[in-house]
Amino acid sequence: MKTFKKSPVLAIIAGIVLIVLATLYALEITNVFTVKGFSFASFMSGILILVLAYFLVLPEFRRRKGNARVILAIELVIFALVSLLGFILPSMDIHVLSNNFSSANWIAIILLSHGLVSLYISQYTATKTTMLNFTVYIILYGVGAYLLGSNSINLEIFNWIIVGVIGAIGIYLLGLGLLNTKKK
């Protein structure tokens, strides 16, 4: 966020791009905007996973040393594989793995791995963790386990949550950029 506060133009551009992506995503979910043989929603989910890995895992990876760095590297690989095999390639109708994995399973793998790695790093390294972070990591792990074990997850709910999150982040970044341009 420091980058966006220092560079309001970047924040405005990122906000506009995210708002446009959320709109396109919503149009595809409602079948207003479709391209034959290509799923924009699935492709954007894969890109969103890569962006999350970039902003959540990569800074921790750069900061850590030793065993924590190895575990974070494994988590980065998991994020990349889930993004590629679970969302990006299937969006282009290329199914490397059989269709045994649903989107909920891929999301569950991400939540499980991130929750477990974050719990390990907060517990076995010199990092001081707050009770709120610990609770969030436990909830991530629990939701991931639930999603992996449950067969009755409605993926339309996930799609609308993703649209809402992308749109909210876009509106936040746009507002942040506009507020910071007025200060100068």
mmCIF file of C-alpha atoms in Angstrom:
data_model
loop_
_atom_site.group_PDB
_atom_site.id
_atom_site.type_symbol
_atom_site.label_atom_id
_atom_site.label_comp_id
_atom_site.label_asym_id
_atom_site.label_seq_id
_atom_site.Cartn_x
_atom_site.Cartn_y
_atom_site.Cartn_z
ATOM 1 C CA MET A 1 0.000 0.000 0.000
ATOM 2 C CA LYS A 2 2.945 2.326 0.536
ATOM 3 C CA THR A 3 3.600 2.230 -3.198
ATOM 4 C CA PHE A 4 0.053 3.350 -3.946
ATOM 5 C CA LYS A 5 0.217 6.143 -1.363
ATOM 6 C CA LYS A 6 3.475 7.445 -2.826
ATOM 7 C CA SER A 7 2.286 7.188 -6.422
ATOM 8 C CA PRO A 8 -1.355 8.281 -6.727
ATOM 9 C CA VAL A 9 -1.346 7.880 -10.526
ATOM 10 C CA LEU A 10 -0.456 4.188 -10.120
ATOM 11 C CA ALA A 11 -3.259 3.798 -7.580
ATOM 12 C CA ILE A 12 -5.770 5.435 -9.938
ATOM 13 C CA ILE A 13 -4.703 3.238 -12.873
ATOM 14 C CA ALA A 14 -4.787 0.073 -10.732
ATOM 15 C CA GLY A 15 -8.200 1.047 -9.348
ATOM 16 C CA ILE A 16 -9.666 1.640 -12.806
ATOM 17 C CA VAL A 17 -8.219 -1.635 -14.117
ATOM 18 C CA LEU A 18 -9.662 -3.585 -11.179
ATOM 19 C CA ILE A 19 -13.087 -1.956 -11.578
ATOM 20 C CA VAL A 20 -13.108 -2.826 -15.300
ATOM 21 C CA LEU A 21 -12.026 -6.403 -14.529
ATOM 22 C CA ALA A 22 -14.745 -6.766 -11.882
ATOM 23 C CA THR A 23 -17.308 -5.502 -14.396
ATOM 24 C CA LEU A 24 -16.138 -7.933 -17.097
ATOM 25 C CA TYR A 25 -16.104 -10.747 -14.559
ATOM 26 C CA ALA A 26 -19.677 -9.930 -13.500
ATOM 27 C CA LEU A 27 -20.822 -9.742 -17.126
ATOM 28 C CA GLU A 28 -19.426 -13.187 -17.835
ATOM 29 C CA ILE A 29 -21.005 -14.687 -14.710
ATOM 30 C CA THR A 30 -24.392 -13.408 -15.860
ATOM 31 C CA ASN A 31 -23.680 -14.692 -19.412
ATOM 32 C CA VAL A 32 -23.879 -11.217 -20.928
ATOM 33 C CA PHE A 33 -20.254 -11.335 -22.091
ATOM 34 C CA THR A 34 -18.943 -14.696 -23.304
ATOM 35 C CA VAL A 35 -16.238 -15.813 -25.682
ATOM 36 C CA LYS A 36 -16.528 -19.290 -27.148
ATOM 37 C CA GLY A 37 -13.826 -21.609 -25.818
ATOM 38 C CA PHE A 38 -12.536 -19.049 -23.309
ATOM 39 C CA SER A 39 -13.683 -18.416 -19.753
ATOM 40 C CA PHE A 40 -12.743 -14.908 -18.696
ATOM 41 C CA ALA A 41 -13.914 -15.542 -15.113
ATOM 42 C CA SER A 42 -11.688 -18.577 -14.704
ATOM 43 C CA PHE A 43 -8.742 -16.787 -16.313
ATOM 44 C CA MET A 44 -9.184 -13.788 -14.007
ATOM 45 C CA SER A 45 -9.392 -16.107 -10.989
ATOM 46 C CA GLY A 46 -6.022 -17.542 -11.974
ATOM 47 C CA ILE A 47 -4.517 -14.098 -12.418
ATOM 48 C CA LEU A 48 -5.987 -13.009 -9.078
ATOM 49 C CA ILE A 49 -4.320 -15.983 -7.375
ATOM 50 C CA LEU A 50 -0.973 -14.998 -8.878
ATOM 51 C CA VAL A 51 -1.460 -11.396 -7.731
ATOM 52 C CA LEU A 52 -2.326 -12.616 -4.226
ATOM 53 C CA ALA A 53 0.832 -14.724 -4.194
ATOM 54 C CA TYR A 54 2.811 -11.683 -5.277
ATOM 55 C CA PHE A 55 1.417 -9.433 -2.546
ATOM 56 C CA LEU A 56 0.984 -11.979 0.287
ATOM 57 C CA VAL A 57 3.742 -14.562 -0.046
ATOM 58 C CA LEU A 58 6.568 -12.952 -2.016
ATOM 59 C CA PRO A 59 7.290 -10.141 0.515
ATOM 60 C CA GLU A 60 7.501 -12.738 3.296
ATOM 61 C CA PHE A 61 9.744 -14.897 1.102
ATOM 62 C CA ARG A 62 12.154 -12.011 0.528
ATOM 63 C CA ARG A 63 12.273 -11.170 4.238
ATOM 64 C CA ARG A 64 12.859 -14.677 5.610
ATOM 65 C CA LYS A 65 15.912 -16.908 5.788
ATOM 66 C CA GLY A 66 16.470 -20.612 6.395
ATOM 67 C CA ASN A 67 13.643 -23.126 6.702
ATOM 68 C CA ALA A 68 10.944 -20.465 6.557
ATOM 69 C CA ARG A 69 12.218 -19.374 3.149
ATOM 70 C CA VAL A 70 12.069 -22.952 1.825
ATOM 71 C CA ILE A 71 8.509 -23.370 3.093
ATOM 72 C CA LEU A 72 7.476 -20.065 1.544
ATOM 73 C CA ALA A 73 9.071 -21.125 -1.761
ATOM 74 C CA ILE A 74 6.942 -24.277 -1.662
ATOM 75 C CA GLU A 75 3.883 -22.121 -0.986
ATOM 76 C CA LEU A 76 4.733 -19.893 -3.968
ATOM 77 C CA VAL A 77 4.979 -23.002 -6.165
ATOM 78 C CA ILE A 78 1.598 -24.218 -4.850
ATOM 79 C CA PHE A 79 0.005 -20.847 -5.652
ATOM 80 C CA ALA A 80 1.495 -20.890 -9.160
ATOM 81 C CA LEU A 81 0.448 -24.486 -9.860
ATOM 82 C CA VAL A 82 -3.079 -23.931 -8.590
ATOM 83 C CA SER A 83 -3.370 -20.790 -10.679
ATOM 84 C CA LEU A 84 -2.064 -22.442 -13.811
ATOM 85 C CA LEU A 85 -3.572 -25.936 -13.557
ATOM 86 C CA GLY A 86 -6.791 -24.997 -11.821
ATOM 87 C CA PHE A 87 -7.810 -21.791 -13.533
ATOM 88 C CA ILE A 88 -5.681 -20.378 -16.366
ATOM 89 C CA LEU A 89 -5.302 -23.504 -18.526
ATOM 90 C CA PRO A 90 -8.923 -24.696 -18.002
ATOM 91 C CA SER A 91 -10.114 -21.205 -18.990
ATOM 92 C CA MET A 92 -8.642 -21.927 -22.433
ATOM 93 C CA ASP A 93 -10.267 -25.383 -22.433
ATOM 94 C CA ILE A 94 -6.916 -27.123 -21.784
ATOM 95 C CA HIS A 95 -7.416 -29.697 -19.028
ATOM 96 C CA VAL A 96 -4.055 -31.038 -17.910
ATOM 97 C CA LEU A 97 -5.593 -32.819 -14.948
ATOM 98 C CA SER A 98 -8.833 -34.690 -15.192
ATOM 99 C CA ASN A 99 -11.950 -32.821 -14.170
ATOM 100 C CA ASN A 100 -11.890 -34.407 -10.702
ATOM 101 C CA PHE A 101 -10.909 -31.119 -9.082
ATOM 102 C CA SER A 102 -13.506 -28.389 -8.837
ATOM 103 C CA SER A 103 -12.699 -24.726 -8.317
ATOM 104 C CA ALA A 104 -13.636 -25.123 -4.664
ATOM 105 C CA ASN A 105 -10.950 -27.809 -4.303
ATOM 106 C CA TRP A 106 -8.319 -25.535 -5.815
ATOM 107 C CA ILE A 107 -9.317 -22.672 -3.545
ATOM 108 C CA ALA A 108 -9.267 -25.070 -0.585
ATOM 109 C CA ILE A 109 -5.693 -26.100 -1.426
ATOM 110 C CA ILE A 110 -4.630 -22.452 -1.415
ATOM 111 C CA LEU A 111 -6.378 -21.720 1.890
ATOM 112 C CA LEU A 112 -4.952 -24.845 3.521
ATOM 113 C CA SER A 113 -1.405 -24.190 2.364
ATOM 114 C CA HIS A 114 -1.429 -20.481 3.235
ATOM 115 C CA GLY A 115 -3.014 -21.081 6.642
ATOM 116 C CA LEU A 116 -0.604 -23.884 7.489
ATOM 117 C CA VAL A 117 2.510 -22.033 6.314
ATOM 118 C CA SER A 118 1.476 -18.853 8.120
ATOM 119 C CA LEU A 119 0.813 -20.796 11.318
ATOM 120 C CA TYR A 120 4.185 -22.531 11.062
ATOM 121 C CA ILE A 121 6.076 -19.300 10.450
ATOM 122 C CA SER A 122 4.302 -17.454 13.248
ATOM 123 C CA GLN A 123 4.845 -20.314 15.685
ATOM 124 C CA TYR A 124 8.368 -21.530 14.920
ATOM 125 C CA THR A 125 10.184 -18.358 13.972
ATOM 126 C CA ALA A 126 11.064 -15.272 15.967
ATOM 127 C CA THR A 127 8.048 -13.448 14.541
ATOM 128 C CA LYS A 128 5.641 -12.065 17.114
ATOM 129 C CA THR A 129 2.095 -12.757 16.035
ATOM 130 C CA THR A 130 -1.050 -11.155 17.347
ATOM 131 C CA MET A 131 -4.064 -13.097 18.476
ATOM 132 C CA LEU A 132 -5.980 -11.678 15.499
ATOM 133 C CA ASN A 133 -3.435 -13.034 12.990
ATOM 134 C CA PHE A 134 -3.414 -16.414 14.719
ATOM 135 C CA THR A 135 -7.216 -16.541 14.601
ATOM 136 C CA VAL A 136 -7.276 -15.563 10.908
ATOM 137 C CA TYR A 137 -4.749 -18.297 10.055
ATOM 138 C CA ILE A 138 -6.758 -20.906 11.962
ATOM 139 C CA ILE A 139 -9.942 -19.786 10.183
ATOM 140 C CA LEU A 140 -8.188 -19.972 6.784
ATOM 141 C CA TYR A 141 -7.030 -23.487 7.551
ATOM 142 C CA GLY A 142 -10.481 -24.502 8.807
ATOM 143 C CA VAL A 143 -12.320 -23.054 5.794
ATOM 144 C CA GLY A 144 -9.820 -24.764 3.474
ATOM 145 C CA ALA A 145 -10.390 -28.110 5.203
ATOM 146 C CA TYR A 146 -14.164 -27.611 5.029
ATOM 147 C CA LEU A 147 -14.071 -26.747 1.331
ATOM 148 C CA LEU A 148 -11.861 -29.732 0.558
ATOM 149 C CA GLY A 149 -14.161 -32.101 2.434
ATOM 150 C CA SER A 150 -17.480 -30.663 1.288
ATOM 151 C CA ASN A 151 -19.041 -31.576 -2.026
ATOM 152 C CA SER A 152 -21.925 -29.139 -1.914
ATOM 153 C CA ILE A 153 -20.278 -25.778 -2.505
ATOM 154 C CA ASN A 154 -22.043 -23.367 -4.843
ATOM 155 C CA LEU A 155 -19.381 -21.864 -7.105
ATOM 156 C CA GLU A 156 -21.631 -18.975 -8.100
ATOM 157 C CA ILE A 157 -21.237 -17.625 -4.578
ATOM 158 C CA PHE A 158 -17.442 -17.735 -4.977
ATOM 159 C CA ASN A 159 -17.668 -15.907 -8.275
ATOM 160 C CA TRP A 160 -19.753 -13.084 -6.791
ATOM 161 C CA ILE A 161 -17.437 -12.847 -3.770
ATOM 162 C CA ILE A 162 -14.485 -12.502 -6.151
ATOM 163 C CA VAL A 163 -16.336 -9.795 -8.113
ATOM 164 C CA GLY A 164 -17.098 -7.956 -4.885
ATOM 165 C CA VAL A 165 -13.520 -8.176 -3.598
ATOM 166 C CA ILE A 166 -11.985 -7.061 -6.902
ATOM 167 C CA GLY A 167 -14.472 -4.206 -7.195
ATOM 168 C CA ALA A 168 -13.988 -3.096 -3.582
ATOM 169 C CA ILE A 169 -10.203 -3.103 -3.918
ATOM 170 C CA GLY A 170 -10.524 -1.177 -7.184
ATOM 171 C CA ILE A 171 -12.787 1.437 -5.608
ATOM 172 C CA TYR A 172 -10.441 1.706 -2.607
ATOM 173 C CA LEU A 173 -7.368 2.189 -4.806
ATOM 174 C CA LEU A 174 -9.169 4.705 -7.004
ATOM 175 C CA GLY A 175 -10.280 6.664 -3.946
ATOM 176 C CA LEU A 176 -6.800 6.445 -2.417
ATOM 177 C CA GLY A 177 -5.250 7.755 -5.610
ATOM 178 C CA LEU A 178 -7.749 10.599 -5.936
ATOM 179 C CA LEU A 179 -7.313 11.631 -2.297
ATOM 180 C CA ASN A 180 -3.514 11.610 -2.581
ATOM 181 C CA THR A 181 -3.544 13.711 -5.766
ATOM 182 C CA LYS A 182 -5.533 16.409 -3.983
ATOM 183 C CA LYS A 183 -2.944 16.596 -1.181
ATOM 184 C CA LYS A 184 -0.145 17.561 -3.571
#
